[in-house]
CSV table of N, CA and C in Angstrom, one decimal:
chain,number,residue,atom,x,y,z
A,2,UNK,N,75.2,94.5,92.9
A,2,UNK,CA,75.8,93.2,93.4
A,2,UNK,C,76.4,93.4,94.8
A,3,UNK,N,76.2,92.3,95.6
A,3,UNK,CA,76.7,92.5,96.8
A,3,UNK,C,78.3,91.9,96.9
A,4,UNK,N,79.1,92.5,97.6
A,4,UNK,CA,80.4,92.3,97.8
A,4,UNK,C,80.8,92.2,99.3
A,5,UNK,N,81.6,91.0,99.5
A,5,UNK,CA,82.2,90.9,101.0
A,5,UNK,C,83.4,91.5,101.2
A,6,UNK,N,83.7,92.3,102.1
A,6,UNK,CA,84.9,93.0,102.3
A,6,UNK,C,85.4,92.4,103.7
A,7,UNK,N,86.4,91.5,103.5
A,7,UNK,CA,87.2,90.8,104.6
A,7,UNK,C,88.4,91.7,104.9
A,8,UNK,N,88.4,92.1,106.2
A,8,UNK,CA,89.6,92.8,106.6
A,8,UNK,C,90.5,91.9,107.4
A,9,UNK,N,91.6,91.8,106.9
A,9,UNK,CA,92.7,90.7,107.5
A,9,UNK,C,93.8,91.7,108.1
A,10,UNK,N,94.1,91.2,109.4
A,10,UNK,CA,95.2,91.9,110.1
A,10,UNK,C,96.2,90.8,110.6
A,11,UNK,N,97.4,91.1,110.9
A,11,UNK,CA,98.3,90.3,111.4
A,11,UNK,C,98.3,89.9,112.9
A,12,UNK,N,97.8,90.9,113.7
A,12,UNK,CA,97.6,90.5,115.1
A,12,UNK,C,96.1,90.8,115.6
A,13,UNK,N,95.8,90.4,116.8
A,13,UNK,CA,94.4,90.7,117.3
A,13,UNK,C,94.2,92.3,117.3
A,14,UNK,N,93.1,92.6,116.6
A,14,UNK,CA,92.8,94.0,116.6
A,14,UNK,C,91.7,94.4,117.5
A,15,UNK,N,91.3,93.6,118.5
A,15,UNK,CA,90.3,93.9,119.3
A,15,UNK,C,90.5,95.2,120.0
A,16,UNK,N,89.4,96.0,120.2
A,16,UNK,CA,89.7,97.2,121.0
A,16,UNK,C,90.0,98.3,120.0
A,17,UNK,N,91.0,99.2,120.4
A,17,UNK,CA,91.3,100.3,119.6
A,17,UNK,C,91.1,101.6,120.3
A,18,UNK,N,91.7,102.8,119.8
A,18,UNK,CA,91.6,104.1,120.4
A,18,UNK,C,90.3,104.9,120.1
A,19,UNK,N,90.0,105.9,120.6
A,19,UNK,CA,88.8,106.6,120.2
A,19,UNK,C,88.8,107.0,118.8
A,20,UNK,N,90.0,107.4,118.4
A,20,UNK,CA,90.3,107.8,117.1
A,20,UNK,C,89.9,106.7,116.1
A,21,UNK,N,90.4,105.5,116.5
A,21,UNK,CA,90.1,104.2,115.5
A,21,UNK,C,88.4,104.2,115.5
A,22,UNK,N,87.9,104.1,116.6
A,22,UNK,CA,86.3,104.1,116.7
A,22,UNK,C,85.6,105.1,115.8
A,23,UNK,N,86.1,106.3,116.0
A,23,UNK,CA,85.5,107.5,115.2
A,23,UNK,C,85.7,107.2,113.8
A,24,UNK,N,86.9,106.6,113.3
A,24,UNK,CA,87.1,106.3,111.9
A,24,UNK,C,86.1,105.3,111.4
A,25,UNK,N,86.0,104.2,112.2
A,25,UNK,CA,84.8,103.4,111.7
A,25,UNK,C,83.5,103.9,111.7
A,26,UNK,N,83.2,104.7,112.5
A,26,UNK,CA,81.9,105.3,112.6
A,26,UNK,C,81.6,106.2,111.4
A,27,UNK,N,82.6,107.0,111.1
A,27,UNK,CA,82.8,107.8,110.0
A,27,UNK,C,82.6,107.0,108.5
A,28,UNK,N,83.2,105.8,108.5
A,28,UNK,CA,83.0,104.9,107.3
A,28,UNK,C,81.5,104.5,107.3
A,29,UNK,N,81.1,103.8,108.5
A,29,UNK,CA,79.7,103.6,108.3
A,29,UNK,C,78.7,104.5,108.0
A,30,UNK,N,78.9,105.7,108.5
A,30,UNK,CA,77.9,106.8,108.1
A,30,UNK,C,78.0,107.1,106.7
A,31,UNK,N,79.2,107.2,106.1
A,31,UNK,CA,79.3,107.5,104.6
A,31,UNK,C,78.8,106.4,103.8
A,32,UNK,N,78.9,105.1,104.2
A,32,UNK,CA,78.3,103.9,103.4
A,32,UNK,C,76.9,104.0,103.5
A,33,UNK,N,76.3,104.3,104.8
A,33,UNK,CA,74.8,104.4,104.9
A,33,UNK,C,74.2,105.4,104.1
A,34,UNK,N,74.9,106.6,104.0
A,34,UNK,CA,74.4,107.7,103.2
A,34,UNK,C,74.5,107.5,101.7
A,35,UNK,N,75.5,106.6,101.3
A,35,UNK,CA,75.5,106.3,99.9
A,35,UNK,C,74.8,105.1,99.7
A,36,UNK,N,73.9,104.5,100.6
A,36,UNK,CA,73.0,103.4,100.4
A,36,UNK,C,73.8,102.2,99.8
A,37,UNK,N,74.9,102.0,100.3
A,37,UNK,CA,75.8,100.8,99.8
A,37,UNK,C,76.0,99.7,101.0
A,38,UNK,N,75.9,100.1,102.2
A,38,UNK,CA,76.0,99.3,103.5
A,38,UNK,C,74.8,98.2,103.6
A,39,UNK,N,75.2,97.1,103.6
A,39,UNK,CA,74.3,96.1,103.9
A,39,UNK,C,74.3,95.6,105.4
A,40,UNK,N,75.4,95.1,105.7
A,40,UNK,CA,75.8,94.9,107.2
A,40,UNK,C,77.5,94.9,107.4
A,41,UNK,N,77.8,95.0,108.6
A,41,UNK,CA,79.2,94.8,108.9
A,41,UNK,C,79.4,94.5,110.3
A,42,UNK,N,80.5,94.1,110.7
A,42,UNK,CA,80.7,93.9,112.2
A,42,UNK,C,82.3,93.5,112.4
A,43,UNK,N,82.8,93.9,113.5
A,43,UNK,CA,84.0,93.5,114.0
A,43,UNK,C,83.9,92.2,114.5
A,44,UNK,N,84.9,91.3,114.7
A,44,UNK,CA,84.8,89.9,115.2
A,44,UNK,C,85.7,89.9,116.4
A,45,UNK,N,85.3,88.8,117.2
A,45,UNK,CA,86.1,88.6,118.6
A,45,UNK,C,87.5,88.0,118.1
A,46,UNK,N,88.4,88.1,119.0
A,46,UNK,CA,89.7,87.5,118.5
A,46,UNK,C,89.6,86.1,118.1
A,47,UNK,N,90.3,85.8,117.2
A,47,UNK,CA,90.1,84.3,116.5
A,47,UNK,C,90.7,83.4,117.5
A,48,UNK,N,91.9,83.7,118.2
A,48,UNK,CA,92.7,82.8,119.1
A,48,UNK,C,91.8,82.3,120.2
A,49,UNK,N,91.0,83.2,120.7
A,49,UNK,CA,90.1,83.0,122.0
A,49,UNK,C,88.8,82.4,121.6
A,50,UNK,N,88.1,82.6,120.4
A,50,UNK,CA,86.8,82.3,120.1
A,50,UNK,C,86.6,81.5,118.9
A,51,UNK,N,87.6,81.4,118.1
A,51,UNK,CA,87.1,80.7,116.9
A,51,UNK,C,87.1,79.2,116.8
A,52,UNK,N,86.1,78.6,116.1
A,52,UNK,CA,85.9,77.2,115.9
A,52,UNK,C,85.9,76.8,114.5
A,53,UNK,N,86.6,75.7,114.1
A,53,UNK,CA,86.5,75.2,112.8
A,53,UNK,C,85.7,73.9,112.8
A,54,UNK,N,84.6,74.1,112.2
A,54,UNK,CA,83.7,72.9,112.2
A,54,UNK,C,83.5,72.1,110.9
A,55,UNK,N,83.7,70.9,110.8
A,55,UNK,CA,83.4,70.2,109.6
A,55,UNK,C,82.0,70.4,109.1
A,56,UNK,N,81.9,70.5,107.9
A,56,UNK,CA,80.6,70.8,107.1
A,56,UNK,C,79.8,69.5,107.0
A,57,UNK,N,78.5,69.5,106.7
A,57,UNK,CA,77.7,68.4,106.5
A,57,UNK,C,78.2,67.5,105.4
A,58,UNK,N,78.9,68.0,104.3
A,58,UNK,CA,79.4,67.3,103.3
A,58,UNK,C,80.5,66.4,103.9
A,59,UNK,N,81.4,67.2,104.7
A,59,UNK,CA,82.6,66.4,105.3
A,59,UNK,C,82.0,65.4,106.2
A,60,UNK,N,81.0,65.6,107.0
A,60,UNK,CA,80.5,64.7,108.0
A,60,UNK,C,80.1,63.4,107.2
A,61,UNK,N,79.5,63.6,106.0
A,61,UNK,CA,79.1,62.4,105.3
A,61,UNK,C,80.1,61.4,104.9
A,62,UNK,N,81.3,62.0,104.8
A,62,UNK,CA,82.4,61.2,104.5
A,62,UNK,C,83.3,60.8,105.7
A,63,UNK,N,82.6,60.9,106.9
A,63,UNK,CA,83.3,60.4,108.2
A,63,UNK,C,83.9,61.4,109.0
A,64,UNK,N,84.1,62.7,108.7
A,64,UNK,CA,84.8,63.7,109.4
A,64,UNK,C,83.7,64.4,110.3
A,65,UNK,N,84.0,64.4,111.6
A,65,UNK,CA,83.3,65.2,112.5
A,65,UNK,C,84.1,66.1,113.4
A,66,UNK,N,85.1,66.7,112.8
A,66,UNK,CA,86.1,67.5,113.6
A,66,UNK,C,85.5,68.7,114.0
A,67,UNK,N,85.9,69.3,115.1
A,67,UNK,CA,85.9,70.7,115.6
A,67,UNK,C,87.2,71.1,116.2
A,68,UNK,N,87.8,72.1,115.6
A,68,UNK,CA,89.0,72.6,116.1
A,68,UNK,C,88.9,74.0,116.6
A,69,UNK,N,89.8,74.6,117.6
A,69,UNK,CA,89.7,75.8,118.0
A,69,UNK,C,91.1,76.6,117.6
A,70,UNK,N,91.0,77.9,117.6
A,70,UNK,CA,92.1,78.6,117.3
A,70,UNK,C,92.0,79.5,116.1
A,71,UNK,N,93.2,79.9,115.4
A,71,UNK,CA,93.2,80.7,114.3
A,71,UNK,C,93.4,79.6,113.1
A,72,UNK,N,92.9,79.9,111.9
A,72,UNK,CA,93.0,78.9,110.8
A,72,UNK,C,93.5,79.3,109.5
A,73,UNK,N,93.8,80.5,109.4
A,73,UNK,CA,94.3,81.0,108.1
A,73,UNK,C,95.6,80.5,107.9
A,74,UNK,N,96.0,80.2,106.6
A,74,UNK,CA,97.3,79.8,106.3
A,74,UNK,C,98.4,80.9,106.3
A,75,UNK,N,98.1,82.2,106.8
A,75,UNK,CA,99.0,83.1,107.0
A,75,UNK,C,99.1,83.4,108.6
A,76,UNK,N,99.8,84.5,108.9
A,76,UNK,CA,99.9,85.0,110.3
A,76,UNK,C,98.7,85.7,110.5
A,77,UNK,N,97.9,86.0,109.5
A,77,UNK,CA,96.7,87.0,109.8
A,77,UNK,C,95.4,86.4,110.4
A,78,UNK,N,94.6,87.1,110.6
A,78,UNK,CA,93.2,86.7,111.0
A,78,UNK,C,92.2,87.7,110.4
A,79,UNK,N,91.0,87.3,110.3
A,79,UNK,CA,90.0,88.3,109.9
A,79,UNK,C,89.4,89.1,111.1
A,80,UNK,N,89.7,90.4,110.9
A,80,UNK,CA,89.3,91.4,112.0
A,80,UNK,C,87.9,91.8,112.0
A,81,UNK,N,87.4,92.1,110.7
A,81,UNK,CA,85.9,92.5,110.7
A,81,UNK,C,85.6,92.2,109.3
A,82,UNK,N,84.3,92.6,108.9
A,82,UNK,CA,83.7,92.3,107.6
A,82,UNK,C,82.6,93.4,107.3
A,83,UNK,N,82.5,93.6,106.1
A,83,UNK,CA,81.3,94.3,105.6
A,83,UNK,C,80.7,93.6,104.3
A,84,UNK,N,79.5,93.9,104.2
A,84,UNK,CA,78.9,93.5,103.0
A,84,UNK,C,78.2,94.7,102.5
A,85,UNK,N,78.7,95.1,101.2
A,85,UNK,CA,78.3,96.4,100.6
A,85,UNK,C,77.5,96.0,99.2
A,86,UNK,N,76.6,96.8,98.9
A,86,UNK,CA,76.0,96.5,97.7
A,86,UNK,C,76.5,97.6,96.7
A,87,UNK,N,77.2,97.1,95.7
A,87,UNK,CA,78.1,98.1,94.8
A,87,UNK,C,77.7,97.8,93.5
A,88,UNK,N,77.9,98.9,92.5
A,88,UNK,CA,77.6,98.7,91.0
A,88,UNK,C,78.4,97.7,90.4
A,89,UNK,N,79.8,97.5,90.7
A,89,UNK,CA,80.6,96.8,90.1
A,89,UNK,C,81.9,96.6,90.9
A,90,UNK,N,82.8,95.9,90.4
A,90,UNK,CA,84.1,95.7,91.1
A,90,UNK,C,84.9,96.9,91.4
A,91,UNK,N,85.0,97.9,90.4
A,91,UNK,CA,85.6,99.1,90.6
A,91,UNK,C,85.0,99.8,91.8
A,92,UNK,N,83.7,99.9,91.9
A,92,UNK,CA,82.8,100.6,93.0
A,92,UNK,C,83.2,99.9,94.3
A,93,UNK,N,83.3,98.7,94.3
A,93,UNK,CA,83.5,97.9,95.4
A,93,UNK,C,85.0,98.2,95.9
A,94,UNK,N,85.9,98.2,95.1
A,94,UNK,CA,87.3,98.5,95.4
A,94,UNK,C,87.5,99.8,96.0
A,95,UNK,N,86.7,100.7,95.4
A,95,UNK,CA,86.8,102.2,95.9
A,95,UNK,C,86.3,102.2,97.4
A,96,UNK,N,85.3,101.6,97.7
A,96,UNK,CA,84.8,101.5,99.1
A,96,UNK,C,85.8,100.7,100.0
A,97,UNK,N,86.4,99.5,99.6
A,97,UNK,CA,87.5,98.9,100.3
A,97,UNK,C,88.6,99.8,100.6
A,98,UNK,N,89.1,100.7,99.7
A,98,UNK,CA,90.2,101.5,100.0
A,98,UNK,C,89.7,102.6,101.1
A,99,UNK,N,88.5,102.9,101.4
A,99,UNK,CA,88.2,103.8,102.5
A,99,UNK,C,88.1,103.0,103.9
A,100,UNK,N,88.2,101.7,103.9
A,100,UNK,CA,88.1,101.1,105.2
A,100,UNK,C,89.2,101.6,106.1
A,101,UNK,N,89.0,102.0,107.4
A,101,UNK,CA,90.0,102.3,108.1
A,101,UNK,C,90.7,101.2,109.0
A,102,UNK,N,91.2,100.2,108.2
A,102,UNK,CA,91.9,98.8,108.8
A,102,UNK,C,93.2,99.0,108.6
A,103,UNK,N,94.0,98.4,109.6
A,103,UNK,CA,95.5,98.4,109.5
A,103,UNK,C,96.1,97.3,108.6
A,104,UNK,N,95.2,96.4,108.2
A,104,UNK,CA,95.7,95.3,107.4
A,104,UNK,C,95.3,95.5,105.9
A,105,UNK,N,95.0,94.3,105.3
A,105,UNK,CA,94.5,94.4,103.9
A,105,UNK,C,93.0,94.1,103.7
A,106,UNK,N,92.4,94.4,102.7
A,106,UNK,CA,91.0,94.1,102.4
A,106,UNK,C,90.8,93.1,101.3
A,107,UNK,N,90.2,92.0,101.6
A,107,UNK,CA,89.8,91.2,100.6
A,107,UNK,C,88.5,91.4,100.0
A,108,UNK,N,88.3,91.6,98.7
A,108,UNK,CA,87.0,91.9,98.1
A,108,UNK,C,86.5,90.8,97.4
A,109,UNK,N,85.4,90.3,97.6
A,109,UNK,CA,84.9,89.1,97.0
A,109,UNK,C,83.3,89.3,96.5
A,110,UNK,N,83.1,89.2,95.3
A,110,UNK,CA,81.5,89.1,95.0
A,110,UNK,C,80.8,88.0,95.4
A,111,UNK,N,79.7,88.2,95.7
A,111,UNK,CA,78.6,87.0,96.2
A,111,UNK,C,78.3,86.3,94.8
A,112,UNK,N,78.2,84.9,95.0
A,112,UNK,CA,77.6,84.2,93.9
A,112,UNK,C,76.0,84.3,94.1
A,113,UNK,N,75.4,84.5,93.1
A,113,UNK,CA,74.0,84.6,93.2
A,113,UNK,C,73.2,83.5,92.5
A,114,UNK,N,72.4,82.7,93.5
A,114,UNK,CA,71.8,81.6,93.0
A,114,UNK,C,70.3,81.7,93.0
A,115,UNK,N,69.6,81.0,92.0
A,115,UNK,CA,68.1,81.1,92.1
A,115,UNK,C,67.8,79.8,92.7
A,116,UNK,N,67.5,79.8,94.0
A,116,UNK,CA,67.2,78.6,94.7
A,116,UNK,C,65.6,78.3,94.7
A,117,UNK,N,64.9,79.2,94.0
A,117,UNK,CA,63.4,79.0,94.1
A,117,UNK,C,62.8,77.9,93.2
A,118,UNK,N,63.7,77.3,92.5
A,118,UNK,CA,63.2,76.3,91.5
A,118,UNK,C,62.8,74.9,92.1
């Protein structure tokens, strides 16, 4: 089952030291070797690049808003994400604990739909 690992931090975490970069590279190498890594990436700072766009469903009700900035209801923002293919929730949590992030990691399983009908 695929799990989304959302890494939340309180402040913009763009950049980092060589030690930070090495820690991320080591995590990715370990996840690749264990055949659990589907994909992952760091994100641009939310305050400078983020857009909140009304969905198609919202648009059908007359809303066509686009907003800029950070949008979480906390002081935090999403720093980066990974999608990992894990056996179960415990396996996903174990991998989340290995992430070299300074914040917290939200672990969420994907809903799987059969859209071929």
